[in-house]
Amino acid sequence: MGMTIKDIAKKCGVGVSTVSRALNNHPDINPETKKMILKTVEESNFVPNNSARNLKRTDSKSIAILVKEIDNPFFATMMRVMEKKIRKQKYSFFIQHMGKDQDEVDTALELIKEKKLRGIIFLGGDFRKNKERIAKIKVPFVVSTSAFDKLPEKCIASYVSIDDRAESRKIVDHLCETGHKKIAILASDKKDENIGKLRLEGYREALKAHGLEVDEERICYLDEEDTTYSMENGYRMMKKLLKKETEFTAVFAISDLMVIGACKALLEEGKRIPEDVAVAGFDGLDYTGFYQPAITTMAQPVEEIARQSVGILFDMIETKKSKEGKYLPATLKERESTTGGRRKWKQD
Amino acid sequence: MGMTIKDIAKKCGVGVSTVSRALNNHPDINPETKKMILKTVEESNFVPNNSARNLKRTDSKSIAILVKEIDNPFFATMMRVMEKKIRKQKYSFFIQHMGKDQDEVDTALELIKEKKLRGIIFLGGDFRKNKERIAKIKVPFVVSTSAFDKLPEKCIASYVSIDDRAESRKIVDHLCETGHKKIAILASDKKDENIGKLRLEGYREALKAHGLEVDEERICYLDEEDTTYSMENGYRMMKKLLKKETEFTAVFAISDLMVIGACKALLEEGKRIPEDVAVAGFDGLDYTGFYQPAITTMAQPVEEIARQSVGILFDMIETKKSKEGKYLPATLKERESTTGGRRKWKQD
DNA sequence: TTGTACGCGTTATCAG
DNA sequence: CTGATAACGCGTACAA
C-alpha cells in the first residue's frame, strides 16, 4: 500500500536525499536526474507523506483558516477572498471547520504544532471568554468578524470586525428618523454575550438617544434551545409578537435571516411593508436586496474584512508584533422596507 | 517552544511510554501515576504532535469530508448532519475545504496517507472526468450530491444524490400540467457537463413528453465567464429574456438562487407572479418558502443524502466492497408561484 | 505496572 | 552535484 521515498530511490538507483531534492525543488540537483526521478514518481503513484514532512520541517510558510460557524452566510465569500490573497503571497494554506462543541484554542494549538503554521485566521467563534487559554497561542492570529474587548497580552494578535453596537445603533437611528416611535426588535437569546448582545445594546442606545423609552414588551428574544439566527426563528418570533398585540410600527431584526422570516409572518397577517410596519435587518445578505420589497439592512464590508484580516496577519508575521484591532464601517442600505421610496413614512 | 513527550516524562520522573499510555487511555497503567502525569501535562501546556502520531499510527478510525464548492447553500446542513452521525460511530473526523482549482483526487490522496483515513466523503466536485486518476484512491469513499455515470472499478466507492434529470423533468411536468405551453428556462452555461446539463435535459424531455416543441429562444444560458448559480445572474438573465420579448408564461430556473433573482426582475417589470408568469426553482432552499409569493421548487432531501452518505461509507468500510449508487427522491413543493393557491392557472 | 529502544517517512547536515 | 546518516516526536514491542 505504501510507496515511500525509499522505494523511489531504489527504483531510480539514487539516494533518498536526491529524491527529496527533486520533490522539493531544491536548486543543487542535476536537471536530468531530477526529470528522471519526477517521471518515475509520476508512474509509481507515489504520494509523499505529509505527516513525516511536517514532523521534520521547521519552516512551513503556511497559514490556516479556522471556521467555526458554518451557518454564517457570508463566510463563503470571505473564504474565497482570503484564499486569493494568501495564494498571492506564495503561502500555502488550508481551511478547516470545527464542530459546534469543538474548542477553538485546542484545535488551533494542535494544528500549529502539526503543521508548523506561521499564522491563523479565526472565522467565527467566541473569543471574549477563554482569555487565559488564548495566551497559549504563540503564532500570530487574527479574529475575523468578531472583536476582542481588549487584545490578549502576550499574544501576537488582532481582529477585524464591524462595531456591532454602533452600527446597530445607526440602523435603529434610521428607523427613528423616519418617524417611528414604537420599534420592536428581534434579538438573540437572553444569555448571549456575543454580537447579539451588542446589537441589542445598540438598539437600546438609539432609542434613548431619541428620547424614546425602551418597552421590554417589544424586545423578542430567541429561544434558548435554538439560538440560530434563522428565517424559521424570525418567522416564529414575529408571529408571537403579533399575537401579543403589542403596538409597533417598525421592526429591527438583528440578522437578515430572521428579518426574512419576520416579513413572511407580517405579510401573512395582511400587514403591508412598510406602510403598516417598516422592517430592517442586519448583515447585508444578497437576498435582502432581491426581496420584494427590498429590505433595509446594515451591510457588513465582507470582502474588506477578509482582505484586511489577511493583510494584518502577514503584517504581524513580519513584525512579530500585535496590531491594533480594527473596526470597519458597515454601510446602511436604505431600501423600500423602511423608506417605501419616500424619505419618511411615519410622521405623527 | 516545543514541549515534547520526553520533557513530560522527565518532569514526572517516568518513562516516555508511561506518558504515552496516560495520554492514550491505555489500560495497563497505575491510575495514580496516570493522574499525576495528566496533571503535569495540563500544567505544562503540552500539545501532542499529530504529525508524529499519524506517522506512527496504523489504525486511525477517522474519516474526512472534502468540500469543494463552498458556495453551495445546503452544504452547511449536510455537514452538520454528517458530523453528528460520524461522531455517533465513535469515529474522529474533520472537514476540509478545497479551492476551486485544487484537484480533489490529489488532496484526497495526500490526506489519506497523512491521516491514515478509513474513508472519505466528497461534497461537490466533479467526478465524471478524471476516471483513471480516481482509481488511485484505495480507501472507501462516497460522492455526495453528485453521481457517477458508472462506479469506478477497482475502487470501493458509491454515491448518493438526486436524479437531477428526472427531478428536473418532474418539475417542468408540473408546469406543463398547470397549463403552460411556453416555458422558459434559466440554465447553466453551455459547456457545463455536470448537474446543470442534466437539469436542462430534464426540461427538454418534459416538453417533448407533453408534445411541446423546444424553442431555443426560451433557453437562457449562464455566461461562461461567471458560471455561478447566483441571484445576481438569475436577475440578469431574466432581464435579458424580457428584453428579447420572447413569449413565455412560465420560467424554470435550475437553481433556487437564480429563481430569486428572476423574480426580482419580473416584479420590477410589473409582471405578476404567477398571474403573468409562473415561476419555479430547484434545490429547495428555505428562502423560497419565505419569499412572497412562496416559490415552487424541487427540494433536495438534504439531510437524508447526508445521512445515507455516512451510512453507506461505514458499510463499505466494514464490507470492503462497493455499494450500488443511490438516487434519493426529491420532493416537489407546489407553491403559490405556480399554483397561486388554485390548481391550474393557464388553461387555453 | 513500568522503562528502553527501535522505527514510522521525511528533510537537513554533512562529507564525499 | 550526490549519498549516507542523524534527527523530528511519538507509539509499541520487549524486556524488566
XYZ file of C-alpha atoms (C1' of nucleotides) in Angstrom:
728
model
C 0.000 0.000 0.000
C 2.665 2.483 0.974
C 5.128 3.612 -1.657
C 7.811 5.629 0.112
C 10.632 7.880 -0.888
C 12.974 4.977 -0.304
C 11.253 2.835 -2.892
C 11.569 5.602 -5.412
C 15.237 5.987 -4.586
C 15.817 2.312 -5.178
C 13.905 2.325 -8.426
C 15.957 5.211 -9.716
C 19.209 3.934 -8.369
C 19.858 7.098 -6.398
C 19.899 8.115 -2.755
C 16.851 9.229 -0.841
C 18.127 12.718 -0.422
C 18.332 13.150 -4.157
C 14.697 12.166 -4.465
C 13.823 14.583 -1.727
C 15.631 17.337 -3.570
C 13.764 16.593 -6.740
C 10.467 16.647 -4.906
C 11.098 19.916 -3.159
C 12.561 21.941 -5.988
C 15.965 22.209 -4.452
C 18.498 24.078 -6.568
C 21.511 21.811 -6.344
C 20.421 18.858 -8.402
C 21.153 17.785 -11.926
C 18.172 18.724 -14.069
C 18.310 15.408 -15.861
C 18.261 13.239 -12.793
C 15.506 15.432 -11.449
C 13.456 14.895 -14.536
C 14.081 11.179 -14.396
C 13.065 10.981 -10.757
C 9.907 13.008 -11.203
C 8.916 10.773 -14.047
C 9.235 7.602 -12.000
C 7.419 9.327 -9.170
C 4.564 10.035 -11.520
C 4.450 6.465 -12.767
C 4.675 4.928 -9.342
C 1.698 6.671 -7.795
C 3.927 7.867 -5.070
C 2.351 10.313 -2.643
C 4.613 11.975 -0.097
C 3.557 11.553 3.489
C 2.735 14.934 4.908
C 2.970 13.770 8.476
C 6.582 12.836 8.010
C 7.193 16.071 6.188
C 5.694 18.261 8.830
C 7.469 16.351 11.507
C 10.812 17.171 10.023
C 10.195 20.565 8.553
C 10.959 23.679 10.508
C 9.788 26.371 8.139
C 6.363 25.873 6.643
C 5.139 29.062 5.014
C 1.580 28.066 5.603
C -1.363 29.522 7.408
C -4.739 28.099 8.359
C -8.257 29.444 8.443
C -10.320 28.011 11.245
C -14.043 28.293 10.644
C -16.448 27.885 13.494
C -19.989 28.663 12.476
C -20.660 27.064 9.158
C -24.093 28.595 9.131
C -22.816 32.083 8.758
C -23.931 33.080 5.289
C -21.048 35.286 4.346
C -18.209 33.076 5.356
C -18.174 31.589 1.878
C -17.369 34.946 0.361
C -14.763 35.687 2.971
C -13.031 32.403 2.450
C -12.814 32.983 -1.260
C -11.269 36.405 -0.848
C -8.819 35.185 1.742
C -7.737 32.256 -0.358
C -6.906 34.527 -3.230
C -4.892 36.910 -1.140
C -2.958 34.246 0.686
C -2.065 32.493 -2.535
C -0.751 35.718 -3.904
C 1.749 35.808 -1.053
C 3.011 32.385 -2.059
C 1.851 30.913 1.172
C 0.186 27.551 1.261
C -2.948 27.431 3.323
C -5.947 25.370 4.186
C -9.386 25.814 5.604
C -10.669 23.658 8.375
C -14.051 23.545 10.036
C -14.705 22.972 13.677
C -17.778 21.463 15.212
C -20.073 23.459 17.460
C -18.609 21.970 20.594
C -15.023 21.790 19.488
C -12.731 24.135 21.328
C -11.119 26.716 19.083
C -7.982 27.137 21.124
C -7.264 23.449 21.422
C -7.644 22.731 17.745
C -5.566 25.750 16.910
C -2.821 24.583 19.204
C -2.809 21.146 17.670
C -2.755 22.488 14.174
C 0.081 24.839 14.879
C 2.247 22.030 16.120
C 1.159 19.606 13.481
C 1.598 21.880 10.500
C 4.113 24.323 11.856
C 1.806 27.181 10.990
C 3.008 30.725 10.591
C -0.373 32.191 11.413
C -4.078 31.604 11.858
C -7.273 33.367 10.960
C -10.316 32.609 13.052
C -13.669 32.939 11.375
C -16.427 32.985 13.954
C -16.131 31.517 17.388
C -16.245 33.316 20.674
C -13.067 34.897 21.916
C -14.415 37.021 24.682
C -14.078 34.231 27.174
C -11.149 31.846 27.403
C -8.830 34.744 27.832
C -6.024 32.916 29.605
C -6.194 29.915 27.370
C -5.855 32.066 24.283
C -2.495 33.237 25.585
C -1.133 29.814 24.724
C -1.293 30.564 21.047
C 2.171 31.656 20.151
C 1.807 32.326 16.427
C 0.206 35.486 15.075
C -3.537 35.250 14.616
C -6.427 37.466 13.725
C -10.039 37.085 14.690
C -12.283 37.967 11.815
C -15.890 39.086 12.183
C -15.808 39.316 15.936
C -13.827 41.584 18.221
C -11.926 41.421 21.463
C -12.757 43.860 24.227
C -9.029 44.154 24.548
C -6.281 42.281 22.783
C -4.884 39.391 24.783
C -1.452 40.258 26.070
C 1.484 38.017 25.381
C -0.052 37.163 22.053
C 0.619 38.460 18.582
C -2.975 39.104 17.758
C -5.518 41.397 16.198
C -9.088 41.483 14.985
C -11.087 42.863 12.112
C -14.787 43.346 12.553
C -17.569 45.827 12.447
C -18.596 47.684 15.563
C -21.791 45.784 16.145
C -23.122 48.071 18.813
C -22.517 51.288 16.921
C -23.803 50.016 13.607
C -26.855 48.540 15.233
C -27.482 51.867 16.801
C -27.231 53.566 13.445
C -29.825 51.457 11.741
C -32.223 51.953 14.625
C -31.432 55.647 14.370
C -32.565 55.425 10.797
C -35.870 53.941 11.891
C -36.334 56.689 14.453
C -35.509 59.343 11.949
C -38.095 58.080 9.516
C -40.587 58.837 12.245
C -41.035 55.590 14.117
C -41.621 55.697 17.851
C -42.674 52.130 18.501
C -39.886 49.953 17.311
C -39.745 46.262 18.096
C -36.614 44.157 17.921
C -35.967 40.516 17.196
C -32.933 39.878 19.358
C -30.830 36.855 20.190
C -31.282 34.770 23.307
C -31.086 36.345 26.708
C -27.833 34.641 27.636
C -25.962 35.695 24.545
C -22.777 37.561 25.315
C -21.593 37.947 21.779
C -22.627 40.095 18.834
C -26.303 39.501 19.524
C -25.964 41.276 22.830
C -24.082 44.163 21.271
C -26.726 44.697 18.653
C -29.407 44.759 21.279
C -27.448 47.332 23.235
C -27.202 49.443 20.100
C -30.961 49.305 19.811
C -31.377 50.480 23.379
C -28.911 53.309 22.914
C -30.593 54.542 19.788
C -33.999 54.678 21.405
C -32.676 56.550 24.384
C -30.819 58.993 22.204
C -34.110 59.783 20.542
C -35.902 60.211 23.816
C -37.903 57.051 23.416
C -38.373 54.672 26.271
C -37.461 51.042 25.822
C -40.558 48.918 26.151
C -39.433 45.438 27.139
C -42.558 44.070 25.535
C -41.163 44.991 22.178
C -37.987 43.009 22.698
C -38.368 39.482 21.357
C -35.673 37.073 22.458
C -34.577 33.999 20.648
C -35.458 30.734 22.311
C -32.541 29.452 24.332
C -32.973 25.978 22.984
C -32.458 27.026 19.415
C -30.351 30.116 19.196
C -29.711 30.110 15.464
C -30.432 33.227 13.507
C -32.741 31.509 11.043
C -35.686 32.532 8.908
C -37.774 29.982 10.716
C -36.985 31.543 14.069
C -37.612 35.015 12.732
C -40.963 33.852 11.497
C -41.891 32.315 14.815
C -40.810 35.311 16.819
C -42.794 37.672 14.671
C -45.895 35.519 14.845
C -45.619 35.551 18.585
C -45.171 39.287 18.692
C -48.197 39.826 16.508
C -50.265 37.660 18.763
C -49.318 39.725 21.795
C -50.820 42.733 20.095
C -48.070 44.923 21.396
C -48.116 48.016 19.262
C -45.251 48.683 16.904
C -44.776 50.419 13.601
C -41.315 49.094 12.835
C -39.204 46.014 13.482
C -35.496 45.622 13.568
C -34.146 42.086 13.347
C -30.542 41.599 14.359
C -29.960 39.290 11.414
C -31.059 39.289 7.810
C -32.093 35.674 8.045
C -34.513 36.492 10.811
C -35.861 39.507 9.015
C -36.917 37.395 6.059
C -38.944 35.155 8.338
C -40.426 38.172 10.010
C -41.554 39.584 6.678
C -43.322 36.362 5.854
C -45.196 36.487 9.127
C -46.162 40.123 8.611
C -47.379 39.609 5.066
C -49.370 36.575 6.113
C -51.197 38.686 8.637
C -52.056 41.164 5.958
C -49.623 43.818 7.079
C -48.093 45.934 4.370
C -44.378 46.695 4.330
C -43.540 49.447 5.039
C -46.949 51.102 5.164
C -48.110 49.213 8.235
C -44.779 48.015 9.534
C -41.334 49.125 8.471
C -38.688 46.447 8.534
C -34.912 46.390 8.841
C -32.328 43.658 9.079
C -28.624 43.356 9.683
C -25.677 41.871 7.788
C -26.302 42.862 4.199
C -27.012 39.450 2.729
C -27.677 39.491 -1.007
C -31.235 38.451 -0.866
C -32.456 41.342 1.195
C -31.959 43.320 -1.976
C -33.866 40.809 -4.018
C -36.795 40.557 -1.686
C -39.996 42.287 -2.559
C -39.997 44.894 -1.145
C -36.232 45.273 -0.898
C -35.215 45.196 2.728
C -33.220 47.857 4.514
C -30.150 46.401 6.149
C -26.748 47.230 7.582
C -24.258 45.685 5.219
C -21.038 44.244 6.554
C -17.983 45.056 4.456
C -17.403 41.375 3.974
C -14.688 41.449 1.369
C -12.856 44.249 3.078
C -12.882 42.389 6.370
C -11.438 39.377 4.630
C -8.799 41.358 2.818
C -7.684 43.275 5.858
C -7.628 40.189 8.034
C -5.111 38.620 5.721
C -3.170 41.835 5.388
C -2.864 42.314 9.103
C -1.878 38.705 9.603
C 1.016 38.954 7.185
C 1.981 42.173 8.796
C 2.148 40.555 12.190
C 4.058 37.597 10.829
C 6.657 40.001 9.599
C 6.928 42.380 12.527
C 6.137 39.822 15.213
C 4.070 42.443 16.962
C 0.358 42.768 17.647
C -1.597 45.237 15.578
C -4.381 47.384 16.886
C -7.763 45.767 16.303
C -9.817 47.304 13.546
C -13.454 48.221 13.262
C -14.512 48.573 9.656
C -17.556 50.683 8.808
C -20.757 48.945 7.771
C -22.973 50.690 5.265
C -26.628 51.360 5.742
C -28.672 50.221 2.763
C -31.835 52.242 2.897
C -34.396 50.391 0.896
C -38.113 50.140 0.367
C -38.870 48.185 3.528
C -38.273 51.338 5.530
C -38.470 54.185 3.076
C -41.035 52.863 0.661
C -39.360 55.009 -1.950
C -40.069 58.142 0.034
C -37.854 59.520 2.705
C -40.255 59.381 5.612
C -43.209 57.255 6.409
C -44.474 57.849 9.853
C -44.850 61.429 10.850
C -47.224 61.577 13.765
C 8.713 26.437 22.023
C 8.278 22.687 21.711
C 7.277 20.746 24.765
C 7.530 17.061 23.911
C 6.513 13.828 25.479
C 10.088 13.402 26.592
C 10.029 16.594 28.604
C 6.900 15.463 30.342
C 8.496 12.131 31.098
C 11.481 13.807 32.645
C 9.320 16.166 34.674
C 7.337 13.291 36.057
C 10.325 11.054 36.532
C 8.822 8.289 34.404
C 9.478 6.761 31.005
C 8.030 8.112 27.798
C 5.899 5.064 27.243
C 4.155 5.664 30.521
C 3.293 9.162 29.444
C 2.084 7.807 26.134
C -0.110 5.315 27.914
C -1.607 8.039 30.063
C -2.308 10.164 27.032
C -3.972 7.404 25.046
C -6.098 5.847 27.756
C -4.237 2.598 27.798
C -5.493 0.105 30.351
C -2.278 -1.120 31.912
C -1.187 1.875 33.882
C -1.413 2.765 37.520
C -4.341 5.159 37.951
C -2.324 7.318 40.271
C 0.667 7.786 38.017
C -1.772 8.439 35.215
C -3.461 11.166 37.183
C -0.144 12.664 38.095
C 1.039 12.654 34.511
C -2.125 14.180 33.143
C -1.880 16.916 35.708
C 1.641 17.886 34.722
C 0.612 17.669 31.089
C -2.112 20.159 31.800
C 0.207 22.497 33.619
C 2.948 22.301 31.036
C 0.861 23.341 28.057
C 1.942 20.214 26.326
C 0.252 19.562 22.990
C 0.915 16.235 21.338
C 2.249 16.490 17.821
C -0.264 14.977 15.465
C 2.223 14.569 12.687
C 4.325 12.290 14.790
C 1.234 10.451 15.906
C -0.099 9.871 12.450
C 3.266 8.810 11.247
C 3.386 6.026 13.746
C -0.222 5.036 13.843
C -1.570 2.353 11.600
C -5.216 2.361 12.636
C -6.843 5.742 12.764
C -10.604 5.395 12.972
C -11.047 8.655 11.253
C -12.736 9.862 8.131
C -12.633 13.147 6.259
C -15.185 15.256 4.463
C -13.764 17.069 1.472
C -15.829 20.057 0.438
C -15.367 21.583 -2.958
C -17.936 24.237 -3.671
C -18.259 26.418 -0.622
C -20.990 28.349 -2.340
C -23.422 25.517 -2.272
C -26.109 26.683 0.105
C -27.036 23.378 1.620
C -23.618 22.053 2.373
C -23.798 23.618 5.798
C -26.781 21.489 6.711
C -25.204 18.389 5.261
C -22.028 18.878 7.179
C -23.901 19.239 10.407
C -25.842 16.046 9.892
C -22.750 14.133 8.860
C -20.776 15.318 11.827
C -23.425 14.069 14.173
C -23.662 10.671 12.595
C -19.938 10.134 12.367
C -19.441 11.094 15.971
C -22.044 8.599 16.971
C -19.922 5.876 15.425
C -17.017 6.941 17.609
C -15.004 7.935 14.609
C -12.986 11.074 14.640
C -13.376 13.216 11.587
C -12.651 16.543 10.099
C -13.881 18.778 7.357
C -11.549 20.361 4.874
C -12.225 22.770 2.073
C -10.575 22.782 -1.291
C -10.051 25.751 -3.544
C -11.729 25.984 -6.907
C -8.597 24.897 -8.731
C -7.374 22.357 -6.257
C -7.540 18.799 -7.518
C -9.857 16.620 -5.487
C -8.026 13.374 -6.130
C -4.620 14.721 -5.234
C -5.710 16.262 -1.975
C -7.609 13.129 -1.108
C -4.556 11.003 -1.738
C -2.400 13.195 0.428
C -4.898 13.242 3.220
C -5.298 9.505 3.195
C -1.610 8.980 3.663
C -1.197 11.764 6.109
C -4.062 10.890 8.391
C -4.423 7.219 7.653
C -8.054 7.747 6.800
C -10.571 4.941 6.794
C -12.862 6.701 4.381
C -13.770 9.923 2.622
C -16.918 11.776 1.714
C -16.746 14.177 -1.193
C -19.125 17.089 -1.135
C -19.302 18.710 -4.516
C -16.613 18.491 -7.132
C -16.781 16.856 -10.488
C -16.184 13.140 -10.678
C -17.355 12.468 -14.176
C -13.951 13.136 -15.571
C -10.645 12.011 -14.042
C -11.830 8.467 -14.176
C -8.437 6.767 -14.193
C -6.974 9.003 -11.570
C -9.827 8.287 -9.224
C -8.823 4.643 -9.282
C -5.834 5.544 -7.179
C -7.999 6.138 -4.153
C -7.787 2.953 -2.202
C -9.990 3.722 0.767
C -13.774 3.631 0.597
C -15.351 6.877 -0.462
C -18.756 8.240 -1.348
C -19.608 11.144 -3.552
C -22.426 13.136 -2.106
C -24.741 15.370 -4.121
C -23.391 14.314 -7.482
C -23.473 10.969 -9.249
C -21.183 8.773 -11.307
C -22.365 7.534 -14.676
C -20.890 4.294 -13.518
C -18.935 3.455 -10.422
C -15.175 3.436 -10.937
C -13.899 -0.111 -10.914
C -11.096 -1.109 -8.594
C -12.428 1.347 -6.054
C -14.598 0.889 -3.040
C -16.980 3.638 -3.895
C -20.554 4.806 -4.070
C -22.636 7.927 -4.437
C -25.766 9.462 -3.006
C -27.570 12.088 -4.980
C -30.836 13.012 -6.558
C -31.545 12.116 -10.139
C -31.164 15.605 -11.494
C -32.525 14.840 -14.928
C -35.605 13.018 -13.717
C -36.455 15.506 -10.999
C -35.951 18.398 -13.324
C -38.293 16.747 -15.722
C -40.887 16.373 -12.994
C -40.981 19.997 -12.066
C -41.281 21.025 -15.687
C -44.024 18.420 -15.977
C -45.754 20.262 -13.201
C -45.553 23.494 -15.162
C -46.945 21.788 -18.247
C -49.758 20.254 -16.278
C -50.815 23.580 -14.875
C -51.399 24.566 -18.470
C -48.243 26.268 -19.592
C -47.084 25.849 -23.142
C -44.417 28.487 -23.356
C -41.899 27.686 -20.680
C -38.550 29.411 -20.497
C -35.555 28.056 -18.618
C -32.626 29.686 -16.883
C -29.922 27.095 -17.468
C -26.234 26.828 -16.682
C -23.528 27.646 -19.177
C -23.323 25.851 -22.477
C -20.186 23.950 -21.629
C -21.455 22.575 -18.367
C -21.278 18.797 -18.195
C -22.469 18.426 -14.665
C -25.830 18.749 -12.950
C -26.694 21.881 -14.898
C -26.656 19.923 -18.096
C -28.784 17.180 -16.617
C -31.406 19.610 -15.452
C -31.583 21.153 -18.874
C -32.036 17.726 -20.396
C -34.874 17.091 -17.986
C -36.513 20.265 -19.205
C -36.235 19.157 -22.812
C -37.636 15.731 -22.058
C -40.606 17.135 -20.213
C -41.558 19.444 -23.044
C -41.306 16.685 -25.576
C -43.342 14.345 -23.437
C -46.072 16.952 -23.460
C -45.897 17.419 -27.198
C -44.349 20.854 -26.910
C -41.523 21.876 -29.124
C -38.354 23.214 -27.555
C -37.845 26.802 -28.592
C -34.146 27.559 -28.238
C -35.037 31.200 -27.768
C -36.509 30.321 -24.427
C -33.325 28.722 -23.162
C -31.172 31.239 -21.336
C -27.624 30.130 -20.699
C -25.371 31.327 -17.957
C -22.458 33.438 -19.060
C -19.349 31.336 -19.409
C -17.268 33.866 -17.590
C -19.292 33.689 -14.435
C -20.987 30.352 -14.097
C -22.184 30.676 -10.533
C -25.799 29.999 -9.771
C -26.387 33.336 -8.127
C -29.334 35.660 -7.640
C -27.459 38.319 -9.489
C -27.052 36.091 -12.516
C -30.657 34.990 -12.372
C -31.667 38.620 -12.332
C -29.514 39.475 -15.326
C -30.671 36.516 -17.340
C -34.292 37.314 -16.748
C -33.825 40.958 -17.647
C -32.243 39.884 -20.876
C -35.033 37.449 -21.618
C -37.655 40.104 -21.008
C -35.893 42.428 -23.376
C -35.958 39.870 -26.153
C -39.718 39.799 -25.897
C -39.765 36.125 -26.454
C -43.147 34.953 -25.281
C -43.377 32.810 -22.187
C -45.881 32.219 -19.445
C -43.606 30.315 -17.092
C -39.940 30.150 -16.133
C -37.987 27.344 -14.639
C -34.621 28.231 -13.105
C -32.257 25.350 -12.448
C -31.317 26.798 -9.084
C -33.242 28.498 -6.318
C -30.695 31.251 -6.123
C -31.276 32.135 -9.738
C -35.010 31.993 -9.360
C -34.938 34.670 -6.683
C -33.097 36.989 -8.996
C -35.531 36.179 -11.759
C -38.481 37.082 -9.561
C -36.974 40.430 -8.796
C -36.591 41.147 -12.492
C -40.132 40.076 -13.232
C -41.667 42.128 -10.455
C -39.669 45.148 -11.484
C -41.141 44.915 -14.951
C -44.601 44.885 -13.439
C -45.245 41.224 -14.080
C -47.369 39.438 -11.562
C -46.384 36.032 -10.212
C -47.966 33.708 -11.103
C -50.734 35.524 -12.955
C -48.485 36.795 -15.728
C -45.554 34.467 -15.292
C -45.381 31.305 -13.221
C -42.045 30.602 -11.612
C -40.247 27.513 -10.368
C -36.815 26.860 -8.936
C -34.721 23.897 -7.934
C -32.999 22.765 -4.716
C -35.488 23.534 -2.003
C -33.675 26.305 -0.197
C -35.507 27.641 2.823
C -35.638 31.004 1.289
C -38.102 30.010 -1.449
C -40.738 29.229 1.144
C -40.362 32.614 2.754
C -40.497 34.591 -0.435
C -43.659 36.421 -1.335
C -45.203 34.690 -3.182
C -43.791 31.387 -1.976
C -41.852 29.794 -4.781
C -42.419 26.344 -6.173
C -39.271 24.274 -6.094
C -37.883 20.770 -6.186
C -36.499 20.121 -2.751
C -33.398 18.026 -2.341
C -33.586 15.576 0.557
C -30.544 17.216 2.029
C -30.479 15.579 5.419
C -31.270 12.190 4.009
C -28.466 12.457 1.489
C -26.098 13.326 4.294
C -27.308 10.518 6.499
C -27.169 7.896 3.814
C -23.770 9.032 2.614
C -22.355 8.364 6.028
C -24.276 5.129 6.359
C -23.014 3.787 3.077
C -19.488 4.822 3.852
C -19.430 2.892 7.099
C -20.989 -0.003 5.316
C -18.218 -0.034 2.762
C -15.560 0.333 5.420
C -16.909 -2.796 7.005
C -17.542 -4.957 3.964
C -14.717 -3.550 1.870
C -16.999 -3.686 -1.129
C -18.575 -1.015 -3.293
C -22.244 -0.301 -2.816
C -24.647 0.494 -5.580
C -25.005 4.239 -6.039
C -28.243 5.704 -4.767
C -30.678 8.202 -6.183
C -32.849 9.684 -3.481
C -36.204 11.181 -4.396
C -36.605 14.945 -4.363
C -39.976 16.357 -3.398
C -41.908 18.841 -5.425
C -43.042 21.768 -3.326
C -46.007 23.194 -5.179
C -46.400 26.725 -4.005
C -48.031 29.982 -4.957
C -45.546 30.940 -7.623
C -47.015 28.286 -9.888
C -50.385 27.449 -8.420
C -51.385 30.783 -6.978
C -53.456 28.880 -4.496
C -55.511 27.265 -7.230
C -54.573 24.127 -9.012
C -54.371 25.466 -12.536
C -53.654 28.835 -13.954
C -53.317 28.762 -17.654
C -55.948 26.821 -19.454
C -56.006 27.963 -23.033
C 2.933 -1.876 36.088
C 6.982 0.365 34.027
C 11.157 1.719 31.182
C 14.297 1.037 26.905
C 14.963 1.054 22.306
C 13.533 0.942 17.707
C 11.094 2.591 13.590
C 7.418 5.432 11.091
C 8.838 8.647 6.169
C 10.977 12.868 5.573
C 14.215 16.583 5.463
C 18.687 18.617 6.838
C 23.575 18.153 7.618
C 27.413 16.718 6.374
C 31.211 14.593 3.932
C 32.384 12.987 -0.453
C 26.007 17.568 -7.688
C 25.244 13.271 -4.703
C 24.710 9.775 -0.846
C 24.910 8.209 3.979
C 23.066 9.335 8.375
C 21.059 11.849 12.133
C 17.246 13.895 13.745
C 11.791 15.156 14.062
C 8.026 13.291 18.245
C 5.574 9.649 19.113
C 3.735 4.542 19.732
C 4.858 -0.037 20.879
C 7.340 -4.498 21.257
C 10.054 -6.262 24.508
C 12.434 -6.834 28.487
C 12.427 -5.840 33.394
